[in-house]
XYZ file of C-alpha atoms in Angstrom:
506
model
C 91.234 -89.730 41.825
C 91.981 -93.399 41.787
C 91.340 -95.334 44.969
C 93.750 -98.106 44.032
C 95.948 -99.494 46.840
C 99.640 -98.772 47.144
C 102.108 -100.584 44.948
C 103.280 -102.898 47.711
C 99.732 -104.027 48.392
C 99.271 -104.814 44.738
C 102.390 -106.963 44.738
C 101.211 -109.014 47.711
C 97.520 -109.229 46.822
C 96.130 -112.590 45.717
C 95.921 -113.169 42.012
C 92.128 -113.045 42.074
C 92.102 -109.448 43.354
C 95.250 -108.092 41.785
C 94.927 -105.194 39.394
C 95.157 -105.908 35.729
C 98.263 -104.705 33.927
C 96.124 -102.070 32.211
C 95.454 -100.461 35.618
C 99.071 -100.542 36.792
C 101.058 -97.288 36.687
C 102.794 -96.774 33.373
C 106.547 -97.200 34.040
C 107.268 -94.574 31.374
C 104.815 -92.000 32.746
C 107.476 -89.493 33.801
C 108.993 -89.470 30.320
C 105.443 -89.091 29.055
C 105.113 -86.036 31.293
C 108.080 -84.473 29.491
C 106.236 -84.865 26.182
C 102.977 -83.478 27.591
C 104.874 -80.559 29.125
C 106.643 -79.864 25.830
C 103.328 -79.677 23.977
C 101.786 -77.443 26.637
C 104.827 -75.164 26.509
C 104.362 -74.784 22.753
C 100.732 -73.718 23.185
C 101.519 -71.299 26.029
C 104.519 -69.804 24.225
C 102.404 -69.109 21.179
C 100.082 -66.895 23.185
C 102.831 -64.278 23.644
C 105.698 -65.035 21.250
C 103.821 -63.608 18.264
C 103.128 -60.337 20.132
C 106.819 -59.453 19.945
C 106.979 -60.336 16.239
C 103.849 -58.373 15.317
C 105.493 -55.019 14.424
C 107.988 -56.757 12.109
C 105.283 -58.917 10.517
C 103.072 -55.878 9.972
C 105.846 -54.059 8.143
C 106.886 -57.082 6.065
C 103.353 -57.961 4.901
C 101.975 -54.438 4.624
C 99.243 -54.854 7.235
C 97.168 -51.852 8.193
C 96.958 -50.739 11.826
C 93.292 -51.670 11.823
C 93.893 -55.215 10.575
C 97.030 -56.175 12.508
C 94.998 -57.178 15.584
C 93.703 -60.175 13.602
C 97.078 -61.874 14.023
C 96.119 -62.165 17.705
C 92.326 -62.218 17.417
C 92.139 -65.010 14.814
C 94.057 -67.327 17.142
C 92.146 -66.255 20.243
C 88.718 -66.744 18.671
C 89.441 -70.205 17.301
C 91.244 -71.381 20.434
C 88.845 -69.967 23.015
C 85.718 -70.799 21.051
C 86.547 -74.414 20.248
C 88.112 -75.616 23.508
C 84.964 -77.355 24.761
C 84.566 -79.147 21.429
C 88.240 -80.144 21.448
C 87.947 -81.504 24.979
C 84.878 -83.557 24.186
C 86.442 -84.959 20.991
C 89.401 -86.095 23.108
C 86.999 -87.973 25.401
C 85.160 -89.599 22.494
C 88.010 -90.724 20.236
C 90.899 -90.984 22.698
C 93.226 -88.422 24.243
C 96.476 -89.767 22.810
C 95.045 -89.746 19.294
C 93.742 -86.175 19.549
C 96.989 -85.109 21.226
C 98.987 -86.295 18.207
C 96.479 -84.821 15.737
C 96.688 -81.503 17.568
C 100.491 -81.510 17.462
C 100.673 -82.289 13.739
C 97.980 -79.754 12.869
C 99.592 -77.044 15.002
C 102.949 -77.621 13.305
C 101.411 -77.473 9.809
C 99.540 -74.266 10.664
C 102.766 -72.774 12.053
C 104.605 -73.625 8.824
C 101.873 -71.939 6.759
C 102.010 -68.858 8.977
C 105.784 -68.665 8.828
C 105.688 -68.811 5.024
C 102.818 -66.294 4.741
C 103.137 -63.889 1.836
C 100.033 -61.859 2.614
C 98.098 -60.703 5.695
C 95.161 -62.980 4.831
C 97.411 -66.033 4.705
C 98.867 -65.203 8.119
C 95.413 -64.582 9.629
C 94.179 -67.910 8.277
C 97.217 -69.757 9.620
C 96.745 -68.219 13.046
C 93.095 -69.296 13.081
C 94.184 -72.815 12.097
C 96.697 -72.785 14.956
C 93.850 -71.901 17.289
C 91.716 -74.788 15.984
C 94.430 -77.381 16.590
C 95.461 -75.703 19.856
C 91.881 -76.212 21.051
C 92.324 -79.939 20.395
C 95.839 -80.134 21.819
C 95.533 -78.252 25.127
C 92.633 -80.264 26.660
C 94.198 -83.523 25.439
C 97.471 -82.679 27.188
C 95.856 -81.812 30.530
C 93.457 -84.775 30.452
C 96.373 -87.145 29.727
C 97.955 -85.754 32.884
C 94.722 -86.313 34.804
C 94.354 -89.954 33.791
C 98.076 -90.807 34.031
C 98.895 -89.410 37.480
C 96.376 -90.508 40.116
C 98.626 -91.206 43.118
C 98.473 -88.105 45.370
C 102.232 -87.641 45.756
C 102.973 -88.242 42.081
C 100.044 -86.044 41.102
C 101.479 -83.186 43.135
C 104.855 -83.399 41.409
C 103.342 -83.757 37.929
C 100.913 -80.876 38.329
C 103.651 -78.769 39.884
C 105.610 -79.067 36.654
C 102.499 -78.474 34.553
C 101.501 -75.424 36.599
C 105.011 -73.987 36.312
C 104.872 -74.262 32.529
C 101.393 -72.753 32.355
C 102.460 -69.777 34.454
C 106.006 -69.175 33.239
C 105.532 -70.071 29.576
C 103.980 -66.727 28.667
C 106.979 -64.805 30.021
C 109.390 -67.196 28.302
C 107.471 -66.584 25.074
C 108.211 -62.872 25.327
C 111.927 -63.623 25.741
C 112.068 -66.167 22.921
C 110.049 -63.877 20.667
C 112.484 -61.047 21.317
C 115.516 -63.227 20.587
C 114.078 -64.683 17.382
C 112.814 -61.326 16.106
C 116.076 -59.525 16.884
C 118.578 -62.141 15.723
C 116.702 -64.183 13.121
C 113.367 -63.170 11.577
C 109.789 -62.712 12.758
C 108.832 -65.829 10.768
C 110.864 -67.977 13.170
C 108.423 -67.093 15.938
C 106.100 -69.455 14.039
C 108.628 -71.867 12.563
C 109.987 -72.653 16.044
C 106.852 -74.715 16.714
C 107.748 -77.247 14.018
C 110.761 -78.922 15.708
C 109.014 -78.792 19.099
C 105.949 -80.526 17.671
C 108.065 -83.095 15.821
C 109.845 -84.150 19.023
C 106.533 -84.251 20.900
C 104.844 -86.420 18.231
C 107.667 -88.976 18.270
C 107.635 -89.024 22.066
C 103.842 -89.354 22.199
C 103.833 -92.355 19.868
C 106.507 -94.119 21.927
C 105.745 -93.060 25.506
C 102.116 -92.116 26.033
C 99.428 -94.612 26.990
C 95.724 -93.927 27.095
C 92.402 -95.622 27.640
C 90.288 -96.163 24.495
C 87.909 -93.376 23.581
C 84.166 -93.603 24.202
C 83.220 -93.927 20.555
C 79.737 -95.230 21.400
C 78.659 -91.799 22.660
C 77.472 -89.223 20.152
C 78.684 -85.660 19.779
C 76.208 -83.067 21.042
C 75.810 -80.956 17.868
C 73.294 -78.423 19.314
C 75.592 -78.088 22.311
C 78.563 -77.435 20.016
C 76.663 -74.711 18.155
C 75.375 -73.009 21.316
C 78.461 -73.436 23.512
C 81.174 -72.706 20.960
C 79.086 -69.976 19.342
C 78.580 -68.294 22.705
C 82.271 -68.479 23.590
C 83.315 -67.090 20.186
C 80.862 -64.203 20.553
C 82.040 -63.355 24.088
C 85.762 -63.575 23.265
C 85.282 -61.548 20.049
C 83.231 -58.974 21.940
C 86.016 -58.531 24.477
C 88.654 -58.242 21.742
C 86.659 -55.506 19.975
C 85.814 -53.593 23.153
C 89.174 -51.809 23.416
C 89.417 -50.403 19.851
C 85.668 -49.727 19.442
C 84.560 -48.888 22.967
C 82.247 -50.799 25.310
C 79.152 -48.919 24.084
C 79.730 -49.744 20.406
C 76.746 -51.566 18.908
C 78.864 -54.457 17.598
C 80.488 -54.979 21.011
C 77.178 -54.819 22.865
C 75.568 -57.135 20.321
C 78.384 -59.685 20.534
C 78.478 -59.742 24.337
C 74.689 -59.853 24.699
C 74.359 -62.495 21.990
C 77.141 -64.531 23.576
C 75.452 -64.471 26.979
C 72.125 -65.537 25.420
C 73.804 -68.417 23.601
C 75.610 -69.566 26.740
C 72.397 -69.466 28.791
C 70.682 -71.503 26.073
C 73.677 -73.858 26.137
C 73.277 -74.497 29.871
C 69.544 -75.122 29.477
C 70.208 -77.560 26.653
C 72.878 -79.391 28.636
C 70.303 -80.113 31.333
C 68.294 -82.299 28.990
C 70.784 -83.437 26.316
C 71.304 -87.205 26.174
C 75.039 -86.856 25.408
C 75.892 -83.331 26.659
C 78.963 -81.518 25.391
C 79.641 -80.320 28.946
C 78.000 -82.582 31.549
C 76.800 -80.229 34.272
C 78.231 -82.560 36.906
C 81.627 -81.181 35.830
C 80.816 -77.601 36.863
C 78.321 -78.308 39.660
C 81.066 -79.629 41.961
C 81.990 -76.628 44.131
C 85.710 -77.415 44.152
C 85.897 -77.456 40.377
C 83.660 -74.393 40.067
C 85.885 -72.547 42.543
C 88.993 -73.577 40.627
C 87.528 -72.416 37.299
C 86.534 -69.050 38.802
C 89.901 -68.598 40.511
C 91.699 -69.293 37.231
C 89.556 -66.790 35.294
C 90.004 -63.994 37.864
C 93.732 -64.620 38.299
C 94.278 -64.521 34.545
C 92.583 -61.112 34.291
C 95.317 -59.611 36.445
C 98.162 -61.644 34.970
C 97.405 -60.866 31.319
C 97.077 -57.210 32.214
C 100.528 -57.292 33.768
C 102.163 -58.824 30.680
C 100.432 -56.313 28.426
C 101.351 -53.173 30.347
C 104.817 -54.194 31.485
C 105.851 -55.094 27.915
C 104.815 -51.592 26.830
C 106.433 -50.053 29.900
C 109.773 -51.776 29.348
C 109.978 -50.854 25.664
C 108.046 -47.592 25.455
C 109.001 -45.919 28.753
C 112.308 -47.511 29.820
C 113.538 -47.973 26.229
C 114.366 -51.685 26.535
C 114.985 -53.798 23.444
C 112.673 -56.798 22.840
C 115.365 -59.155 24.160
C 115.994 -57.076 27.260
C 112.236 -56.867 27.847
C 112.030 -60.642 27.734
C 114.946 -60.973 30.146
C 113.229 -58.539 32.511
C 110.368 -61.034 32.942
C 112.631 -63.966 33.835
C 112.665 -63.413 37.631
C 108.888 -63.768 37.624
C 109.141 -66.994 35.609
C 111.711 -68.329 38.078
C 109.415 -67.608 41.017
C 106.444 -69.262 39.293
C 108.540 -72.391 38.800
C 109.775 -72.269 42.409
C 106.313 -71.750 43.869
C 104.726 -74.444 41.730
C 107.317 -77.237 41.856
C 109.044 -76.698 45.211
C 106.250 -75.370 47.418
C 102.785 -76.237 46.090
C 103.778 -79.645 44.733
C 105.301 -80.621 48.100
C 102.494 -79.235 50.271
C 99.356 -80.136 48.294
C 99.250 -83.853 49.303
C 98.869 -82.832 52.964
C 97.468 -79.278 52.708
C 93.939 -78.210 51.691
C 94.180 -76.568 48.235
C 92.647 -73.281 49.376
C 95.460 -72.834 51.931
C 97.748 -72.543 48.908
C 95.377 -70.664 46.575
C 94.337 -67.917 48.999
C 97.880 -66.943 50.132
C 98.989 -67.255 46.505
C 96.386 -64.769 45.300
C 97.146 -62.408 48.192
C 100.854 -62.498 47.282
C 100.013 -61.863 43.626
C 97.753 -58.961 44.601
C 100.559 -57.462 46.707
C 102.899 -57.734 43.728
C 100.465 -55.836 41.515
C 99.982 -53.328 44.347
C 103.702 -52.482 44.169
C 103.289 -51.769 40.440
C 100.569 -49.205 41.115
C 103.394 -46.944 42.361
C 105.258 -46.965 39.029
C 106.431 -43.684 37.545
C 108.236 -42.718 34.345
C 111.586 -42.742 36.175
C 111.066 -45.848 38.343
C 114.047 -48.182 38.531
C 113.655 -51.843 37.599
C 115.499 -53.102 40.671
C 113.468 -51.131 43.221
C 109.976 -51.085 41.701
C 109.549 -53.805 39.083
C 111.683 -56.658 40.429
C 110.029 -56.889 43.885
C 106.611 -56.888 42.212
C 107.636 -59.661 39.821
C 108.981 -61.807 42.663
C 105.773 -61.464 44.686
C 103.505 -61.993 41.692
C 105.481 -64.963 40.399
C 105.523 -66.721 43.751
C 101.806 -66.104 44.191
C 100.901 -67.450 40.748
C 103.132 -70.479 41.297
C 101.399 -71.250 44.591
C 97.981 -70.903 42.929
C 98.188 -72.431 39.455
C 99.317 -75.879 40.542
C 96.477 -76.555 43.043
C 93.970 -75.002 40.615
C 94.926 -77.436 37.841
C 95.044 -80.396 40.213
C 91.795 -79.635 42.060
C 89.839 -78.808 38.897
C 90.664 -82.182 37.347
C 90.735 -84.298 40.519
C 88.147 -87.041 40.904
C 86.600 -86.464 37.481
C 85.198 -89.432 35.577
C 87.621 -90.699 32.918
C 85.049 -90.069 30.173
C 84.840 -86.405 31.288
C 88.581 -85.757 31.642
C 88.916 -84.026 28.276
C 86.000 -81.633 28.626
C 86.970 -80.856 32.241
C 90.477 -79.986 31.076
C 88.919 -77.847 28.360
C 86.983 -75.913 31.019
C 90.238 -75.072 32.818
C 91.687 -73.737 29.564
C 88.435 -71.939 28.724
C 88.457 -70.186 32.108
C 92.013 -69.067 31.444
C 91.220 -67.921 27.900
C 88.048 -66.011 28.778
C 89.758 -64.400 31.764
C 92.709 -63.366 29.607
C 90.465 -61.924 26.884
C 88.367 -60.001 29.413
C 91.464 -58.786 31.256
C 93.191 -57.548 28.104
C 90.086 -55.696 26.883
C 88.924 -54.320 30.229
C 92.307 -53.200 31.563
C 93.371 -51.754 28.207
C 90.177 -49.681 28.066
C 90.695 -48.433 31.621
C 94.321 -47.538 30.879
C 93.459 -45.671 27.668
C 90.674 -43.705 29.339
C 92.854 -42.799 32.336
C 95.674 -41.667 30.031
C 93.337 -39.408 28.026
C 91.939 -37.846 31.197
C 95.400 -37.272 32.668
C 96.782 -35.646 29.509
C 93.694 -33.443 29.177
C 94.094 -32.203 32.751
C 97.891 -31.702 32.773
C 98.795 -30.530 29.270
C 98.994 -26.784 29.841
C 102.382 -26.196 28.195
C 102.669 -27.475 24.581
C 106.454 -27.707 24.926
C 106.040 -30.335 27.652
C 103.693 -32.509 25.581
C 106.099 -35.469 25.275
C 106.754 -35.631 29.021
C 103.066 -35.247 29.943
C 102.162 -37.985 27.469
C 104.728 -40.339 29.012
C 103.401 -39.561 32.474
C 99.843 -40.061 31.236
C 100.650 -43.462 29.738
C 102.213 -44.688 33.000
C 99.289 -43.220 34.960
C 96.944 -45.217 32.735
C 98.904 -48.400 33.435
C 98.807 -47.898 37.195
C 95.070 -47.178 37.219
C 94.403 -50.356 35.237
C 96.687 -52.377 37.497
C 94.536 -51.354 40.473
C 91.715 -53.275 38.814
C 94.101 -56.209 38.435
C 94.672 -56.045 42.200
C 90.909 -56.227 42.665
C 90.671 -59.282 40.378
C 93.371 -61.077 42.386
C 91.605 -60.297 45.674
C 88.322 -61.622 44.250
C 90.178 -64.777 43.226
C 91.384 -65.161 46.823
C 87.793 -64.802 48.074
C 86.462 -67.273 45.465
C 89.031 -69.941 46.311
C 88.603 -69.385 50.045
C 84.815 -69.741 49.963
C 84.278 -72.346 47.250
C 87.269 -74.703 47.364
C 86.671 -76.939 50.378
C 88.616 -80.018 49.241
C 90.675 -81.877 51.825
C 94.354 -82.761 51.330
C 94.669 -85.384 48.604
C 96.661 -87.746 50.835
C 94.000 -87.779 53.563
C 90.288 -88.411 53.258
C 88.217 -88.236 50.118
C 89.844 -86.569 47.168
C 88.510 -83.376 45.706
C 85.629 -83.968 43.470
C 85.053 -87.476 44.733
C 81.366 -86.881 44.589
C 81.617 -86.793 40.835
C 82.176 -90.552 40.702
């Protein structure tokens, strides 16, 4: 974080020691935050909005059940695998430039996907979205990091950013339901075009950035090892649920991914221009933030997955009603992030927000372990959503702020990419692991309880909900581990007092 003196001191300082205009706070930075937030919302929305449209797209394009997963997987692989590269490119050529390139590319890919006339065209467009999303997301967060350095302003800005990151997925489910029900599944992709257009215009006018570090070279071996390892791990997780964890392809992908990532770390130790400088992850506060994000996302993605199925398959909700059912959680994420964490972080150690936040989120998931086929939304689901939303709101904001605090300007992009990578890998692992647990528990339950063929439908419904609750128990465990990780590793002091988090990285 910047150690520059307060504004009043700058005004009264002698000319010889006054800051240059380039170092002064950008007077348009809050409008710039709106543009950054809009771009981040687009990326977060896209992670869930297409899920709602998938059944309609499958029917319209004649996709097989075996191939339909590629609408999700193609995006996930490109996005998760290329984030580190996207973050480093932002550092080398400039964050504003890559931010705009990412927006334009994402909009073009969305237009291609919306106009898709075949499954292959849609899969390709989704992969292209992932490529440009991997450029856009780190650029957005690193622009935040380098724009807001004053502790109080940083708290407010990251409160807004954390609210979007947490609530955007639920809003995507609602928007996807509305667009699919009242327009067409293609609009779940087309909707990105006007959002990106507004963001590009705003970025050109409002955003300011330091020049890129064009003198440094891109670490090509690091790109191959790091991105290859991430692609293998994310793909392995995505294939684990349909194929099984013992499948040779899954085992090969996960083992190969781990080998590549180990080789990547070893190479980064001696590379002249490393893709991921190890100083970024060796700081315990950042490492704790990355781990907390990954563990928290395991539980959160599992919740979205199972509760979407529960609302529509068990309670019989429409896609729109399912989206509306998630809104209380979104509201609590926004409240916890902008009104509690953002106000307390300047004078509260980050872990005193992260640990209670994860404990609240774990208690919310704990309520959901008691779900049954006849559970009422108001008495079982709503309290869980309120607890989980408040907990995630308390946690996400200090995680984003602490992970990027005190980082060198030339490392801002790749550090931001690590935050997104933690979230992506955690989400991929959570979806695969919890889905496998749920499926296995359902099969066991049905096998043990199906004694009367006439009751097959009811037993199957009970078995599905039993599978969800068993998987959610593992989500509770992930949240508790996140609380332990943040409590033990994140030792940063309040940003308004003492050295900022990560100051040792300077």
